[in-house]
PDB file of C-alpha atoms in Angstrom:
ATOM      1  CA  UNK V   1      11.086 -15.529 -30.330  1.00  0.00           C
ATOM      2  CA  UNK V   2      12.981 -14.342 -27.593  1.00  0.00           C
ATOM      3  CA  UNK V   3      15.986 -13.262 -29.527  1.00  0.00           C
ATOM      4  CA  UNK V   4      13.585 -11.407 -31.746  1.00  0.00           C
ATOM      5  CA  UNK V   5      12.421  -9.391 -28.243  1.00  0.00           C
ATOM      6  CA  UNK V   6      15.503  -8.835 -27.518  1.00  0.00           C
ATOM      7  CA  UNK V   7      16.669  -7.202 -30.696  1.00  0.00           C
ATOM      8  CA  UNK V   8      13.810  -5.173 -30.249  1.00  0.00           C
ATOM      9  CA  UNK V   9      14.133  -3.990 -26.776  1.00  0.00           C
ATOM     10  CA  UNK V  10      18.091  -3.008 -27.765  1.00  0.00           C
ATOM     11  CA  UNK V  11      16.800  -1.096 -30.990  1.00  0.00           C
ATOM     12  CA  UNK V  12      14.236   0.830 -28.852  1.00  0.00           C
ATOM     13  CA  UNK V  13      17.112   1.306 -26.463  1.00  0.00           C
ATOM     14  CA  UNK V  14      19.233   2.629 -28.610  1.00  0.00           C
ATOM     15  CA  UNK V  15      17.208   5.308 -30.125  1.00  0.00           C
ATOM     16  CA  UNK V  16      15.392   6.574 -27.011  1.00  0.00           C
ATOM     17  CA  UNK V  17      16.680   9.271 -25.450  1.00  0.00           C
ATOM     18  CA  UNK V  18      17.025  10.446 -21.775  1.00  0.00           C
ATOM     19  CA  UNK V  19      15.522   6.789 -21.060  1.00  0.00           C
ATOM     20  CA  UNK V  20      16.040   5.869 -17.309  1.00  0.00           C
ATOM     21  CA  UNK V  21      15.196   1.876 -16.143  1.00  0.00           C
ATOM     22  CA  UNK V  22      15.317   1.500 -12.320  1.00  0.00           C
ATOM     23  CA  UNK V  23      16.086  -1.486 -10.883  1.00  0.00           C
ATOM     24  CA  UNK V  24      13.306  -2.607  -8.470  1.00  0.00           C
ATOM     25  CA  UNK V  25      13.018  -5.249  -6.499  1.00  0.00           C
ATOM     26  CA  UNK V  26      13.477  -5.687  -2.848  1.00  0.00           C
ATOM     27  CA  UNK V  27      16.081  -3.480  -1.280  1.00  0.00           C
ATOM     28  CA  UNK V  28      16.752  -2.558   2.671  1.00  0.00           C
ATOM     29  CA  UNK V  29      14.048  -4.282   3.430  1.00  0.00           C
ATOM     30  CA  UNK V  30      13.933  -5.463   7.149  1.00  0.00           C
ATOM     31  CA  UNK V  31      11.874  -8.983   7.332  1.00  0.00           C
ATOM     32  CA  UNK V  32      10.486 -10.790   9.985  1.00  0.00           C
ATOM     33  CA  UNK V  33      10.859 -14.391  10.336  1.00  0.00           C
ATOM     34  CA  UNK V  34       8.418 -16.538   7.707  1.00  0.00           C
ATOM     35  CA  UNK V  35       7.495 -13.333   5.660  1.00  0.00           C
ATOM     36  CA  UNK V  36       6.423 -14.746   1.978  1.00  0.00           C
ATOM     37  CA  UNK V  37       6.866 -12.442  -0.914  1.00  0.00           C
ATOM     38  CA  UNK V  38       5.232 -13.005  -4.260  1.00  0.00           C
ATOM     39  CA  UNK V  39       7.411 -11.489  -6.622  1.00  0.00           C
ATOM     40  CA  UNK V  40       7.287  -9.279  -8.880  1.00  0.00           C
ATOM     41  CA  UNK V  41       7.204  -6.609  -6.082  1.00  0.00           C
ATOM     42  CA  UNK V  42       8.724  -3.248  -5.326  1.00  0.00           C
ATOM     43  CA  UNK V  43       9.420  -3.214  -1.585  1.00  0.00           C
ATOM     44  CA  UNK V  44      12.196  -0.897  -0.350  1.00  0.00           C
ATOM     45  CA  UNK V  45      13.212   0.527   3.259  1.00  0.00           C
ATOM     46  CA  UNK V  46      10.584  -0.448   4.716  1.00  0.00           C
ATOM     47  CA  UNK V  47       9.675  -2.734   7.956  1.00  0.00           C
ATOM     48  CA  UNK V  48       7.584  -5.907   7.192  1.00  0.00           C
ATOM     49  CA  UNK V  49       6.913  -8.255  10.758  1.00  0.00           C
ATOM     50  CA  UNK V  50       6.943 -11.748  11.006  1.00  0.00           C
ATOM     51  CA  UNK V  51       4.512 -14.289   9.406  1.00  0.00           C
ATOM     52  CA  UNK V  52       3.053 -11.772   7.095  1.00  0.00           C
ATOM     53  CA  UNK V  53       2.447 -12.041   3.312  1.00  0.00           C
ATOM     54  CA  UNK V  54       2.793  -9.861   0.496  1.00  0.00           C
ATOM     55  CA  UNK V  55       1.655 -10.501  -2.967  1.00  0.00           C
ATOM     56  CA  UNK V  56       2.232  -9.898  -6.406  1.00  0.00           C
ATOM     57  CA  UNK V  57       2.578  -6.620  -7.983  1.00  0.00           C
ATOM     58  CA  UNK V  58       2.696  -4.583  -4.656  1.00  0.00           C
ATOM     59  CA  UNK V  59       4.554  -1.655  -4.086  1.00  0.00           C
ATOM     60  CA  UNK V  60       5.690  -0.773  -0.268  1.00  0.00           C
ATOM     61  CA  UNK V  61       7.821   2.840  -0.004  1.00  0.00           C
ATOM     62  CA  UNK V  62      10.458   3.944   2.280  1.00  0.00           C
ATOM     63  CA  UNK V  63       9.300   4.164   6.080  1.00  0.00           C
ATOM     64  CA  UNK V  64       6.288   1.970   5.894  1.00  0.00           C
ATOM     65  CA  UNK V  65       6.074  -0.597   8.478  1.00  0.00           C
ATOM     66  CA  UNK V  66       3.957  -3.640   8.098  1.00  0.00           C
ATOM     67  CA  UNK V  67       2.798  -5.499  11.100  1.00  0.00           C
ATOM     68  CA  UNK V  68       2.859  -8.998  12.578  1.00  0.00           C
ATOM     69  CA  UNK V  69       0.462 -11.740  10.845  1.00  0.00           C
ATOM     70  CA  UNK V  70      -0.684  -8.750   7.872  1.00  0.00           C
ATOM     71  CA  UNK V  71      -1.798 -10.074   4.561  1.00  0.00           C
ATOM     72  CA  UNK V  72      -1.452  -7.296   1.606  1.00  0.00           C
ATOM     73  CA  UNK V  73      -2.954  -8.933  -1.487  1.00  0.00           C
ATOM     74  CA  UNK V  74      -1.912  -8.122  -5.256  1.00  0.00           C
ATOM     75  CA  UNK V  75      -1.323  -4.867  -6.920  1.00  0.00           C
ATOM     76  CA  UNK V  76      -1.779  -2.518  -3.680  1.00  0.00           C
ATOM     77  CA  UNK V  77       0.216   0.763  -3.418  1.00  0.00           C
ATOM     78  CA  UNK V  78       1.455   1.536   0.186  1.00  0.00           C
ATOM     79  CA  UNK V  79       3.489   5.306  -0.330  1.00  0.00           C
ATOM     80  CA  UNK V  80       5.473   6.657   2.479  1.00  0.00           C
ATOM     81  CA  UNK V  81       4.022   7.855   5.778  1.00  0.00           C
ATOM     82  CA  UNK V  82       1.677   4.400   6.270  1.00  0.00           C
ATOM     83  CA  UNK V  83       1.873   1.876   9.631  1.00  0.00           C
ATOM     84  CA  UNK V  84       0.252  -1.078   9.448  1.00  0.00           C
ATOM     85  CA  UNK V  85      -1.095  -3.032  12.778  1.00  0.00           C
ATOM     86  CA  UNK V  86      -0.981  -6.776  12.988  1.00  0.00           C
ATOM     87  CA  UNK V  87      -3.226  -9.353  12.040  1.00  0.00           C
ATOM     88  CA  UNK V  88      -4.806  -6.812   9.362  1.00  0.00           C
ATOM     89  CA  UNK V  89      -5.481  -7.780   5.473  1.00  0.00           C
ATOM     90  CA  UNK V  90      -5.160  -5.680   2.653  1.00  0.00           C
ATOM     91  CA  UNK V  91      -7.572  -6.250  -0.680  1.00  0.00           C
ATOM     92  CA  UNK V  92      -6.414  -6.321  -3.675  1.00  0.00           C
ATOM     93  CA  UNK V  93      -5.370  -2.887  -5.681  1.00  0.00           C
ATOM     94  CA  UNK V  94      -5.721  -0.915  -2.019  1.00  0.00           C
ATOM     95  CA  UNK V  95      -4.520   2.464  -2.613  1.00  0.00           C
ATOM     96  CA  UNK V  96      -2.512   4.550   0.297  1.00  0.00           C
ATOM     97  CA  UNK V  97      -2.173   7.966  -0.518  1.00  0.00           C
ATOM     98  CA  UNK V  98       0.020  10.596   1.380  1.00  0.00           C
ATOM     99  CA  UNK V  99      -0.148  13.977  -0.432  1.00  0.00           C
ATOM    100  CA  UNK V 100      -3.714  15.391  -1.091  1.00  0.00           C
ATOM    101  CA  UNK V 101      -2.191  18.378  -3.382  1.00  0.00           C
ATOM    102  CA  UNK V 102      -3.827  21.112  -1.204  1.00  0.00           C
ATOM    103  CA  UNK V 103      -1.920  23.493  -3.121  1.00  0.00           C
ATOM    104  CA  UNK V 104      -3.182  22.851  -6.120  1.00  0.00           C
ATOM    105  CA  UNK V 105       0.003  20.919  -7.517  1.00  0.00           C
ATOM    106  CA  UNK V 106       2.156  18.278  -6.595  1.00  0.00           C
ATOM    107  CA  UNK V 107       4.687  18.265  -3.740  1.00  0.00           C
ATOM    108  CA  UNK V 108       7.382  17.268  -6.371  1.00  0.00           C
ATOM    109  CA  UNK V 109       9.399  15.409  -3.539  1.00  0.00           C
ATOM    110  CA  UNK V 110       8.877  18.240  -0.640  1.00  0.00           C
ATOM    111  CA  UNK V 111       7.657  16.047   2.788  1.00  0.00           C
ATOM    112  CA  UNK V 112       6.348  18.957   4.309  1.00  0.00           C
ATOM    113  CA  UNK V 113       3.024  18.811   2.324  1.00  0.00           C
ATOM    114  CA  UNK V 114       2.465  14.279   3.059  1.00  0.00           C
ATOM    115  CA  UNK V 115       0.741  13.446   6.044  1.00  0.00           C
ATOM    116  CA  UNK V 116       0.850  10.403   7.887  1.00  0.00           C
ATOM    117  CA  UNK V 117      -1.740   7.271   7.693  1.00  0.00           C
ATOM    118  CA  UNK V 118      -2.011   5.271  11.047  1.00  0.00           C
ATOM    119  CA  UNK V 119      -4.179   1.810  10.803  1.00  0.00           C
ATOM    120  CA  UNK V 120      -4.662   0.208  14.300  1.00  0.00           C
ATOM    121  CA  UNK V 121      -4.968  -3.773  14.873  1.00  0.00           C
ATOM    122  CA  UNK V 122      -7.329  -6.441  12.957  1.00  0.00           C
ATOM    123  CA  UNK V 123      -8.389  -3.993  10.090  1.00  0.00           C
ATOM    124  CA  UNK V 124      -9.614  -5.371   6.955  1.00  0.00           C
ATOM    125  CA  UNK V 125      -9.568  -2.860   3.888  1.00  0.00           C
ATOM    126  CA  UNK V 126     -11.092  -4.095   1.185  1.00  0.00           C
ATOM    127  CA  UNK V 127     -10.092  -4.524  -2.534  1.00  0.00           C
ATOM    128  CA  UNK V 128      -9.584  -1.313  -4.678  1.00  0.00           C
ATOM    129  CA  UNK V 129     -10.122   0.758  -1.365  1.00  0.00           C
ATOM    130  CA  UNK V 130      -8.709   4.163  -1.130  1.00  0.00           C
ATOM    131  CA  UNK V 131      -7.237   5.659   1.738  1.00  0.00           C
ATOM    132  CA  UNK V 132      -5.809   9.240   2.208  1.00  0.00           C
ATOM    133  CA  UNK V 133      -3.967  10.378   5.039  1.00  0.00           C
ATOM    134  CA  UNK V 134      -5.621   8.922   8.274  1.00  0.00           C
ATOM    135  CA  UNK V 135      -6.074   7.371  11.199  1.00  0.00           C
ATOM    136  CA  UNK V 136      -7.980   3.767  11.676  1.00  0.00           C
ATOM    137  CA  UNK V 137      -8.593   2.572  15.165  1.00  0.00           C
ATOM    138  CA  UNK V 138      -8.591  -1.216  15.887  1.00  0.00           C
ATOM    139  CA  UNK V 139     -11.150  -3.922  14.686  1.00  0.00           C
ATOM    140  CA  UNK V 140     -12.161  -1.919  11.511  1.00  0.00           C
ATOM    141  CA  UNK V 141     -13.484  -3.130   8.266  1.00  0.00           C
ATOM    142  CA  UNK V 142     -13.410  -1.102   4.938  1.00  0.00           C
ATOM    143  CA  UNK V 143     -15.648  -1.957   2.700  1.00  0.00           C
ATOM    144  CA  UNK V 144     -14.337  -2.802  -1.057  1.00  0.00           C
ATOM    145  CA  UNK V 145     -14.258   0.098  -3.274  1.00  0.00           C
ATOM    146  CA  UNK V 146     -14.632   2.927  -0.006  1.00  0.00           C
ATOM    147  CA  UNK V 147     -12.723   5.781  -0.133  1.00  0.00           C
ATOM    148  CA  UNK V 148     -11.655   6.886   3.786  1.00  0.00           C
ATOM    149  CA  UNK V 149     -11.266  10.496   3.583  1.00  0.00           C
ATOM    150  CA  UNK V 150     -11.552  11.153   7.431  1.00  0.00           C
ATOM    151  CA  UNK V 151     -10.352   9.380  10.468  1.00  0.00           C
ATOM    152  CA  UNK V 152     -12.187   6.471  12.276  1.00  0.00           C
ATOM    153  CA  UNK V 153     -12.181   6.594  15.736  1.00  0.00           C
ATOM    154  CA  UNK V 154     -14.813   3.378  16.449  1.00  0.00           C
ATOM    155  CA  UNK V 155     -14.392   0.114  15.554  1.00  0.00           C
ATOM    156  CA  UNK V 156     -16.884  -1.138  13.185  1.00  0.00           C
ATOM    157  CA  UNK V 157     -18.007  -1.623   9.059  1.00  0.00           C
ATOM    158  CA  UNK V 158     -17.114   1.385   6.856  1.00  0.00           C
ATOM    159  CA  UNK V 159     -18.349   1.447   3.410  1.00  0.00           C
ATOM    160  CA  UNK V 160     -18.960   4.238   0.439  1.00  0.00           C
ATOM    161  CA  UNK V 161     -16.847   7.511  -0.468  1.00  0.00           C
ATOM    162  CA  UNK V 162     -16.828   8.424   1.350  1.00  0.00           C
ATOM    163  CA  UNK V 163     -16.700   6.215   4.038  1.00  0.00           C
ATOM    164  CA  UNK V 164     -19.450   5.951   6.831  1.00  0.00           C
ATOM    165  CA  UNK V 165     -20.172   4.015   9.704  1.00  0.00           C
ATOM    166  CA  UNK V 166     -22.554   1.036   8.463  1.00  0.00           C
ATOM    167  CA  UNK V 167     -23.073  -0.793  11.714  1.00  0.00           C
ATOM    168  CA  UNK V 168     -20.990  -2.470  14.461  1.00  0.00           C
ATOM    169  CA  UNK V 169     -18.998  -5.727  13.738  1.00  0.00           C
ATOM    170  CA  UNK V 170     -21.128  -8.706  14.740  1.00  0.00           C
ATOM    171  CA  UNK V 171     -18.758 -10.917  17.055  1.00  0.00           C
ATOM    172  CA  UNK V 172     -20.263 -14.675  17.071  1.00  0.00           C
TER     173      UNK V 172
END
């Protein structure tokens, strides 16, 4: 069976053109201490602090830094431009994006157009949350399936797309 996959993959190989295969992986990556990985990831040049956990499928960009005790759960996408606090958690399939096309087309590659995404201390983001370029204070929580379009400058529950206050976090 495998030999058979094989074959295949070298015939399709061989009569594809202009076919590029990146390596990914984790590359320049600066760890803290007791930082678990779930591979498959794609992590590169990026800052990840200590005791913090990434899971499968994830993809962290160039620049990003994770913080301390920060939990980023399967298939998230962090892109260039995003700091994470400590002791935050990221749902599963959380999108980060940094370029909101306000020109009507991509940025193919040109900074100038990204813009930075800031999220403060103990923020939760729930799974298959989206958030643009932003900033989120301390003791946050995003809802699952919010989309935060606009900064939040109080701490407290966020839910919807967009995302609005709900109500204060109940501390018992």
């Amino acid at each position: 069976m495998k030999s058979n996959l094989r074959k295949l993959i070298k015939i399709f190989i061989k009569e594809s053109k202009n076919l590029f295969i990146y390596d990914s992986g984790i590359k320049n990556v600066s760890l803290g201490s007791n930082v678990k990985i779930i591979k498959p990831v794609n992590i590169y040049g990026c800052k990840i602090g200590d005791n913090s956990f990434i899971g499968p499928f994830v993809e962290i960009q160039k620049n990003v830094k994770i913080g301390e005790n920060t939990k980023v759960q399967s298939h998230s996408f962090i892109c260039e431009l995003v700091s994470v606090g400590n002791n935050c958690f990221i749902g599963h399939s959380v999108v980060f994006i940094n370029d909101l096309f306000s020109n009507g087309s991509t940025s193919n590659g040109n900074k100038e157009n990204w813009q930075k995404t800031t999220i403060g201390n103990n923020v939760l983001i729930g799974s298959n949350a989206t958030i643009l370029p932003v900033k989120i204070v301390d003791n946050v929580v995003i809802g699952a399936g919010s989309v935060v379009t606009r900064d939040i400058l109080k701490s407290g529950i966020y839910v919807g797309n967009p995302a609005i206050f709900l109500r204060n976090i109940d501390y018992k």
